[in-house]
C-alpha cells in the first residue's frame, strides 16, 4: 500500500514538473511553492506536532481516573493431603481518582511546553521567510540566466556581422586578414559561452521548478526603465533596533533559552515533595478492599485522602541532571547572544547591500549608455578607416558586459532588500507583492 502511494505521489510530481505554464510572475511562483514545496510542508507538520506538547504536559496537572477489575479462582490444598482442598471465587473492581495539588516538576514542564509551542510558531515563520527568499532568489536566477543568454546571443550576432564585414573588406583589399581572424576567434569564444549560458538557464529553471513543482518557460521580467525603491526607513540604526527586538532568529533563540530555564526548574523540582488528592472506591465479592478486613461476602469500600511523596535518594541521578541542564542553559544563553550579533551583522550587510547597490545601479546605467555611445563611435570610425576591427569587438563586448552587470545589480538590490526585511523579522507577502509590481505582466 505504501509503495502504491509513493508511486502515485511520484507520478503526480512528474506530471506537475512536465506541465508547461503559459506565463508566471513572482507572486504566482510564491503561491505555488507555498502550497507544494515539501520542505515547508514538513515544517508545518513539525509545528503541529510541537503544539501537542502543551495538552500533553497540561494533562499532568489535571485529574487522572483509572479503574481495575479482577476475577480470581482461589484453591487451597494441604501439603499432607493434597486431595483436601478448598476453592473460592473472587471478583473485584476499583475506581481511583488522583488530582495533583502540588507538583512543581509538572508545572515547570507545562511552562516549558508552552514556550516550545511558541518557538514552533516562530520556527514556522522563519521557514516561511526562508521559502520567500528561496523562491525570489531562484526566480531572479532564471531572469539573470535569461539575460546572460540573450546578451550573448545578441553579441554573437553582432560579431558574426562584424566578421562578414571584415571578410568583405579583406576581399576588397581594404584590411588585412588579421581583422577576420580576430573576429573569428571572438565568435568561437562567444559560441562556447552561449552553450554554457544555455545550460545555466536550464539549471536555474530546474531549481525554480523544484520549489513550485511546475515548469514555466515564460517569466515576468523587470520593467525598463526601472526605479528601484530605497530602504524605508533610510536610517541604519532603525533597522538595527528592529532586528534586535523583532528578528525571528533572535526571538527563537530567546524562547529556547527560556525553555532551558524551565527545564532546569523541572529537574530541580525532583528534589521536592509532591502532594496529591486520592479518592478510591471499589467492590469485592468476598472481602473488603484497600487492606481492610471483616467484609462480608460482598463489600463496597471507599477512601479519600492526601498522598504525600518525599524523594530521599536516587543514587545521585537528579544532581547530575541538574548539572547537565545548567550547562545546557548556559549554552542556550550564549546562542541567544550569538543570534543577536548575527542578526545585527546581517542587517548591516544587507542595508549596505541595498544602499551601495542603488548607487552601483545608477553608475552601471550611465556606463551602459556610455558603452552604447562608444560602440556607435567605433563602428563609424571603423567604416572610415580610423579604427580597426578589434576596437569594434572590444566596444561590443564592453557594452554587453555592462548590460549584464546592470541586470545583475538590479536583482541583487531587490534580493538584499528582501533579506534586510527578513533579518528584521518584517518580511511578508506584501513585500513580495511590491517586488512583483516592478515586473512587466507576463504574457
Coordinates of C-alpha atoms in Angstrom, one line a residue:
X1 CA 0.0 0.0 0.0
X2 CA 2.8 2.4 0.9
X3 CA 4.5 1.6 -2.4
X4 CA 1.4 2.4 -4.4
X5 CA 1.0 5.7 -2.6
X6 CA 4.7 6.5 -3.2
X7 CA 4.3 5.7 -6.9
X8 CA 1.2 7.9 -7.2
X9 CA 3.0 10.8 -5.5
X10 CA 6.0 10.4 -7.8
X11 CA 3.7 10.3 -10.9
X12 CA 1.9 13.4 -9.7
X13 CA 5.2 15.2 -9.2
X14 CA 6.5 14.2 -12.6
X15 CA 3.2 15.3 -14.3
X16 CA 3.4 18.6 -12.4
X17 CA 7.0 19.2 -13.4
X18 CA 6.4 18.3 -17.0
X19 CA 3.5 20.6 -17.5
X20 CA 4.3 24.0 -19.0
X21 CA 2.5 27.0 -17.8
X22 CA 1.8 29.9 -20.2
X23 CA 3.4 32.5 -18.0
X24 CA 4.4 33.1 -14.4
X25 CA 5.3 36.0 -12.2
X26 CA 7.0 36.1 -8.8
X27 CA 3.7 36.1 -6.8
X28 CA 2.4 33.1 -8.7
X29 CA 5.6 31.3 -8.1
X30 CA 5.4 32.1 -4.4
X31 CA 1.8 30.8 -4.1
X32 CA 2.7 27.6 -5.9
X33 CA 5.7 27.0 -3.7
X34 CA 3.7 27.8 -0.5
X35 CA 1.2 25.1 -1.4
X36 CA 3.5 22.5 -2.8
X37 CA 7.1 22.8 -1.6
X38 CA 7.9 19.7 0.6
X39 CA 10.4 21.3 2.9
X40 CA 7.8 23.9 4.0
X41 CA 5.2 21.2 4.3
X42 CA 7.4 19.3 6.6
X43 CA 7.9 22.5 8.7
X44 CA 4.1 22.8 9.0
X45 CA 3.8 19.2 10.2
X46 CA 6.5 19.7 12.7
X47 CA 4.8 22.8 14.1
X48 CA 1.6 20.9 14.5
X49 CA 3.4 18.1 16.3
X50 CA 5.1 20.6 18.7
X51 CA 1.8 22.2 19.6
X52 CA 0.7 18.9 21.1
X53 CA 3.3 19.2 23.8
X54 CA 1.0 21.7 25.6
X55 CA -2.0 19.4 26.2
X56 CA 0.3 16.5 27.0
X57 CA 2.1 18.5 29.7
X58 CA -1.2 20.1 31.0
X59 CA -2.6 16.6 31.4
X60 CA -0.1 16.0 34.2
X61 CA -1.8 18.8 36.2
X62 CA -5.4 17.5 35.7
X63 CA -7.2 14.6 37.4
X64 CA -6.4 11.1 36.4
X65 CA -9.1 8.5 36.7
X66 CA -8.5 4.7 36.3
X67 CA -10.3 1.6 37.0
X68 CA -9.2 -2.0 37.6
X69 CA -11.3 -5.1 37.5
X70 CA -10.2 -8.6 38.6
X71 CA -11.8 -12.1 38.6
X72 CA -10.0 -14.9 40.5
X73 CA -10.4 -18.5 41.3
X74 CA -8.6 -19.4 44.5
X75 CA -7.7 -23.0 45.5
X76 CA -6.1 -24.2 48.8
X77 CA -4.6 -27.7 49.4
X78 CA -3.0 -29.2 52.5
X79 CA 0.5 -30.4 52.0
X80 CA -0.2 -33.7 53.8
X81 CA -3.4 -34.5 52.0
X82 CA -3.4 -32.9 48.5
X83 CA -6.9 -34.2 48.0
X84 CA -8.3 -32.0 50.8
X85 CA -8.9 -28.7 49.0
X86 CA -10.9 -25.5 49.4
X87 CA -11.9 -23.4 46.4
X88 CA -13.5 -20.0 46.3
X89 CA -14.3 -17.4 43.6
X90 CA -13.4 -13.7 44.0
X91 CA -14.4 -10.7 41.8
X92 CA -13.4 -7.1 42.5
X93 CA -13.2 -3.7 40.9
X94 CA -11.6 -0.5 41.9
X95 CA -12.1 3.1 40.7
X96 CA -9.3 5.6 41.5
X97 CA -9.1 9.3 41.1
X98 CA -5.8 11.3 41.6
X99 CA -5.6 15.1 41.4
X100 CA -2.2 16.7 41.8
X101 CA -2.2 19.5 44.4
X102 CA 1.5 20.4 44.5
X103 CA 3.9 19.2 41.8
X104 CA 6.4 21.8 40.8
X105 CA 8.1 19.5 38.3
X106 CA 4.9 19.0 36.3
X107 CA 4.1 22.7 36.4
X108 CA 7.6 23.6 35.1
X109 CA 7.2 21.1 32.3
X110 CA 3.9 22.7 31.4
X111 CA 5.6 26.1 31.2
X112 CA 8.4 24.7 29.1
X113 CA 5.8 23.1 26.7
X114 CA 4.1 26.5 26.2
X115 CA 7.4 28.1 25.3
X116 CA 8.3 25.3 22.9
X117 CA 4.9 25.8 21.2
X118 CA 5.7 29.5 20.8
X119 CA 9.1 28.5 19.5
X120 CA 7.4 26.2 16.9
X121 CA 5.3 29.1 15.7
X122 CA 8.4 31.3 15.3
X123 CA 10.3 28.5 13.6
X124 CA 7.5 28.1 11.1
X125 CA 7.6 31.9 10.4
X126 CA 11.3 31.5 9.8
X127 CA 10.7 28.7 7.3
X128 CA 8.1 30.8 5.6
X129 CA 10.6 33.7 5.2
X130 CA 13.2 31.3 4.0
X131 CA 10.8 30.0 1.4
X132 CA 10.1 33.6 0.2
X133 CA 13.8 34.2 -0.2
X134 CA 14.5 30.9 -2.0
X135 CA 11.6 31.5 -4.4
X136 CA 12.8 35.1 -5.1
X137 CA 16.4 34.1 -5.5
X138 CA 15.6 31.2 -7.9
X139 CA 13.2 33.4 -9.8
X140 CA 15.8 36.1 -10.3
X141 CA 18.4 33.5 -11.1
X142 CA 16.3 32.4 -14.0
X143 CA 15.9 36.0 -15.2
X144 CA 19.7 36.6 -14.8
X145 CA 20.4 33.4 -16.8
X146 CA 17.9 34.6 -19.5
X147 CA 19.6 38.0 -19.6
X148 CA 23.0 36.4 -20.0
X149 CA 21.9 34.1 -22.7
X150 CA 20.0 36.9 -24.7
X151 CA 23.0 39.2 -24.3
X152 CA 25.5 36.5 -25.5
X153 CA 23.1 35.7 -28.4
X154 CA 23.0 39.3 -29.4
X155 CA 26.7 39.6 -29.0
X156 CA 27.2 36.5 -31.2
X157 CA 25.0 38.0 -33.9
X158 CA 27.0 41.3 -33.8
X159 CA 30.3 39.5 -34.0
X160 CA 29.0 37.5 -37.0
X161 CA 28.1 40.7 -38.7
X162 CA 31.5 42.2 -37.9
X163 CA 33.2 39.0 -39.2
X164 CA 31.3 39.3 -42.5
X165 CA 32.4 43.0 -42.8
X166 CA 36.0 42.1 -42.1
X167 CA 36.0 39.3 -44.7
X168 CA 34.4 41.7 -47.3
X169 CA 37.0 44.4 -46.5
X170 CA 39.8 41.8 -46.9
X171 CA 38.5 40.7 -50.2
X172 CA 38.3 44.3 -51.4
X173 CA 41.8 44.9 -50.1
X174 CA 40.8 47.4 -47.5
X175 CA 42.1 45.5 -44.5
X176 CA 44.4 42.6 -43.7
X177 CA 43.3 39.0 -42.8
X178 CA 44.0 39.8 -39.2
X179 CA 40.7 41.5 -38.7
X180 CA 38.8 38.4 -39.9
X181 CA 40.9 36.2 -37.6
X182 CA 40.2 38.4 -34.6
X183 CA 36.5 38.3 -35.3
X184 CA 36.5 34.6 -35.9
X185 CA 38.4 34.0 -32.6
X186 CA 35.9 36.2 -30.7
X187 CA 33.0 34.4 -32.4
X188 CA 34.2 30.9 -31.4
X189 CA 34.6 32.0 -27.8
X190 CA 31.2 33.6 -27.7
X191 CA 29.6 30.4 -29.1
X192 CA 31.2 28.4 -26.3
X193 CA 29.8 31.0 -23.8
X194 CA 26.3 30.6 -25.3
X195 CA 26.4 26.9 -24.8
X196 CA 27.4 27.4 -21.2
X197 CA 24.7 30.0 -20.7
X198 CA 22.0 27.7 -22.1
X199 CA 23.0 25.0 -19.6
X200 CA 23.0 27.6 -16.7
X201 CA 19.5 28.7 -17.7
X202 CA 18.3 25.1 -17.7
X203 CA 19.7 24.5 -14.2
X204 CA 18.1 27.7 -12.9
X205 CA 14.7 26.7 -14.3
X206 CA 15.1 23.3 -12.7
X207 CA 15.8 24.8 -9.3
X208 CA 12.7 27.1 -9.5
X209 CA 10.5 24.2 -10.7
X210 CA 11.7 22.1 -7.7
X211 CA 10.0 24.7 -5.5
X212 CA 6.8 25.3 -7.5
X213 CA 6.5 21.7 -9.0
X214 CA 5.6 23.5 -12.2
X215 CA 7.8 24.5 -15.1
X216 CA 7.2 27.9 -16.6
X217 CA 9.1 28.8 -19.7
X218 CA 8.0 32.4 -19.6
X219 CA 8.6 34.6 -16.5
X220 CA 7.7 38.2 -16.0
X221 CA 10.7 40.4 -16.3
X222 CA 11.7 43.7 -14.7
X223 CA 10.3 46.8 -16.2
X224 CA 12.6 49.0 -18.2
X225 CA 13.2 51.8 -17.3
X226 CA 13.1 50.9 -13.7
X227 CA 13.3 52.9 -10.5
X228 CA 14.3 50.7 -7.6
X229 CA 12.9 51.7 -4.1
X230 CA 15.3 52.8 -1.4
X231 CA 15.1 51.2 2.1
X232 CA 12.5 52.6 4.4
X233 CA 13.4 53.8 7.0
X234 CA 16.6 55.1 5.5
X235 CA 18.5 55.1 8.8
X236 CA 20.6 52.0 9.6
X237 CA 20.1 52.4 13.4
X238 CA 16.3 52.0 13.0
X239 CA 16.9 48.7 11.2
X240 CA 19.3 47.5 13.9
X241 CA 16.8 48.3 16.6
X242 CA 14.1 46.4 14.7
X243 CA 16.4 43.4 14.2
X244 CA 17.3 43.3 17.9
X245 CA 13.7 43.5 19.0
X246 CA 11.8 41.6 16.4
X247 CA 14.2 39.5 14.4
X248 CA 12.8 36.0 14.3
X249 CA 16.1 34.2 14.8
X250 CA 16.7 36.4 17.9
X251 CA 13.1 35.6 19.2
X252 CA 13.6 31.9 18.6
X253 CA 16.9 31.9 20.5
X254 CA 15.3 33.8 23.4
X255 CA 12.5 31.3 23.6
X256 CA 14.9 28.4 23.6
X257 CA 16.8 30.0 26.5
X258 CA 13.7 30.5 28.5
X259 CA 12.6 26.9 27.8
X260 CA 16.0 25.7 29.1
X261 CA 15.4 27.7 32.3
X262 CA 12.0 25.9 32.8
X263 CA 13.7 22.6 32.1
X264 CA 16.2 23.3 34.8
X265 CA 13.4 24.2 37.2
X266 CA 11.6 21.0 36.5
X267 CA 14.7 18.9 37.2
X268 CA 15.5 20.8 40.4
X269 CA 11.9 20.1 41.5
X270 CA 12.6 16.4 41.6
X271 CA 14.2 17.1 45.0
X272 CA 10.9 18.5 46.3
X273 CA 7.9 16.6 47.7
X274 CA 4.6 16.2 45.7
X275 CA 1.1 16.3 47.1
X276 CA -2.0 14.8 45.5
X277 CA -5.6 14.1 46.4
X278 CA -6.5 10.4 46.2
X279 CA -10.0 9.0 46.1
X280 CA -10.8 5.3 45.7
X281 CA -13.9 3.2 45.7
X282 CA -14.5 -0.4 44.8
X283 CA -16.4 -3.6 45.5
X284 CA -15.3 -7.2 46.2
X285 CA -17.3 -10.3 46.2
X286 CA -15.8 -11.9 49.3
X287 CA -13.7 -9.4 51.1
X288 CA -13.1 -5.7 51.6
X289 CA -10.6 -3.7 49.6
X290 CA -7.7 -1.5 50.4
X291 CA -6.2 -3.8 53.0
X292 CA -9.2 -3.8 55.3
X293 CA -10.7 -7.0 56.9
X294 CA -14.0 -8.0 58.1
X295 CA -16.0 -7.5 54.9
X296 CA -18.7 -10.0 54.1
X297 CA -19.3 -11.9 51.0
X298 CA -19.9 -8.7 49.3
X299 CA -18.4 -5.3 50.2
X300 CA -18.2 -1.7 48.9
X301 CA -15.3 0.3 50.2
X302 CA -14.3 4.0 49.6
X303 CA -11.4 6.0 50.7
X304 CA -10.4 9.7 50.4
X305 CA -7.2 11.3 51.5
X306 CA -4.0 13.1 50.7
X307 CA -0.9 11.4 49.3
X308 CA 2.5 13.0 50.2
X309 CA 5.6 11.7 48.3
X310 CA 9.0 12.8 49.5
X311 CA 12.1 11.9 47.4
X312 CA 15.1 10.9 49.5
X313 CA 17.8 9.5 47.4
X314 CA 18.0 8.5 43.7
X315 CA 21.6 7.5 43.5
X316 CA 22.8 11.0 42.5
X317 CA 20.9 11.0 39.3
X318 CA 19.0 14.2 40.0
X319 CA 22.1 16.1 40.9
X320 CA 23.8 15.0 37.7
X321 CA 20.7 16.0 35.7
X322 CA 20.8 19.5 37.3
X323 CA 24.5 19.9 36.4
X324 CA 23.8 18.8 32.9
X325 CA 20.8 21.2 32.4
X326 CA 22.7 24.1 33.9
X327 CA 25.3 23.7 31.2
X328 CA 22.7 23.4 28.5
X329 CA 21.1 26.6 29.9
X330 CA 24.4 28.4 29.6
X331 CA 24.7 27.1 26.0
X332 CA 21.2 28.5 25.2
X333 CA 22.1 31.9 26.6
X334 CA 25.3 32.0 24.5
X335 CA 23.3 31.0 21.5
X336 CA 20.9 33.9 22.2
X337 CA 23.8 36.4 22.4
X338 CA 25.2 34.9 19.1
X339 CA 21.8 35.2 17.4
X340 CA 21.7 38.9 18.3
X341 CA 25.1 39.5 16.9
X342 CA 24.4 37.5 13.8
X343 CA 21.1 39.4 13.2
X344 CA 22.8 42.8 13.6
X345 CA 25.7 41.8 11.3
X346 CA 23.3 40.6 8.6
X347 CA 21.2 43.8 8.9
X348 CA 24.3 45.9 8.4
X349 CA 25.4 43.8 5.5
X350 CA 22.0 43.8 3.7
X351 CA 21.4 47.5 4.4
X352 CA 24.8 48.3 2.9
X353 CA 24.0 46.0 0.0
X354 CA 20.8 47.9 -0.8
X355 CA 22.2 51.5 -0.4
X356 CA 25.5 50.8 -2.2
X357 CA 23.7 48.7 -4.8
X358 CA 21.4 51.6 -5.7
X359 CA 24.5 53.7 -6.3
X360 CA 26.1 51.0 -8.4
X361 CA 22.9 50.6 -10.5
X362 CA 23.0 54.3 -11.3
X363 CA 26.7 54.0 -12.3
X364 CA 26.0 51.0 -14.4
X365 CA 23.1 52.7 -16.2
X366 CA 25.5 55.5 -17.1
X367 CA 28.2 53.1 -18.1
X368 CA 25.7 51.2 -20.3
X369 CA 24.7 54.3 -22.1
X370 CA 28.4 55.4 -22.4
X371 CA 29.3 51.9 -23.8
X372 CA 26.5 52.2 -26.3
X373 CA 27.8 55.6 -27.5
X374 CA 31.3 54.2 -27.6
X375 CA 30.2 51.3 -29.8
X376 CA 28.5 53.6 -32.2
X377 CA 31.5 55.8 -32.4
X378 CA 33.9 52.9 -33.0
X379 CA 31.6 51.5 -35.8
X380 CA 31.6 54.8 -37.5
X381 CA 35.4 55.2 -37.1
X382 CA 35.9 51.7 -38.4
X383 CA 33.9 52.4 -41.5
X384 CA 36.0 55.5 -42.3
X385 CA 39.3 53.6 -41.5
X386 CA 40.2 55.4 -38.3
X387 CA 39.6 52.4 -36.1
X388 CA 40.4 48.7 -36.6
X389 CA 38.2 45.7 -36.2
X390 CA 39.4 44.8 -32.7
X391 CA 38.3 48.2 -31.4
X392 CA 34.8 47.5 -32.5
X393 CA 34.8 44.0 -31.0
X394 CA 36.1 45.3 -27.7
X395 CA 33.5 48.0 -27.7
X396 CA 30.8 45.4 -28.3
X397 CA 32.0 43.2 -25.5
X398 CA 32.1 46.2 -23.1
X399 CA 28.6 47.1 -23.9
X400 CA 27.2 43.6 -23.3
X401 CA 29.2 43.2 -20.1
X402 CA 27.7 46.5 -18.9
X403 CA 24.2 45.3 -19.7
X404 CA 24.7 42.0 -17.9
X405 CA 26.2 43.8 -14.9
X406 CA 23.4 46.2 -14.7
X407 CA 20.7 43.5 -14.8
X408 CA 22.6 41.5 -12.1
X409 CA 23.0 44.6 -9.9
X410 CA 19.2 45.2 -10.0
X411 CA 18.5 41.7 -8.9
X412 CA 21.0 41.9 -6.1
X413 CA 19.4 45.2 -4.8
X414 CA 16.0 43.5 -4.8
X415 CA 17.2 40.4 -3.0
X416 CA 19.2 42.4 -0.5
X417 CA 16.0 44.5 0.3
X418 CA 14.1 41.3 0.9
X419 CA 16.9 39.8 3.1
X420 CA 17.1 43.1 5.0
X421 CA 13.4 42.8 5.9
X422 CA 13.9 39.1 6.8
X423 CA 16.7 40.0 9.2
X424 CA 14.5 42.5 10.9
X425 CA 11.6 40.0 11.1
X426 CA 9.2 42.0 8.9
X427 CA 9.3 40.2 5.6
X428 CA 5.8 39.2 4.5
X429 CA 3.8 38.6 1.4
X430 CA 3.2 42.3 0.9
X431 CA 6.9 42.7 0.3
X432 CA 6.8 40.1 -2.5
X433 CA 3.8 41.8 -4.0
X434 CA 5.7 45.1 -4.0
X435 CA 8.6 43.5 -5.9
X436 CA 6.1 41.8 -8.2
X437 CA 4.7 45.2 -9.1
X438 CA 8.1 46.0 -10.6
X439 CA 7.7 43.3 -13.1
X440 CA 6.1 43.6 -16.5
X441 CA 3.0 41.5 -16.9
X442 CA 3.9 38.0 -18.1
X443 CA 2.4 37.1 -21.5

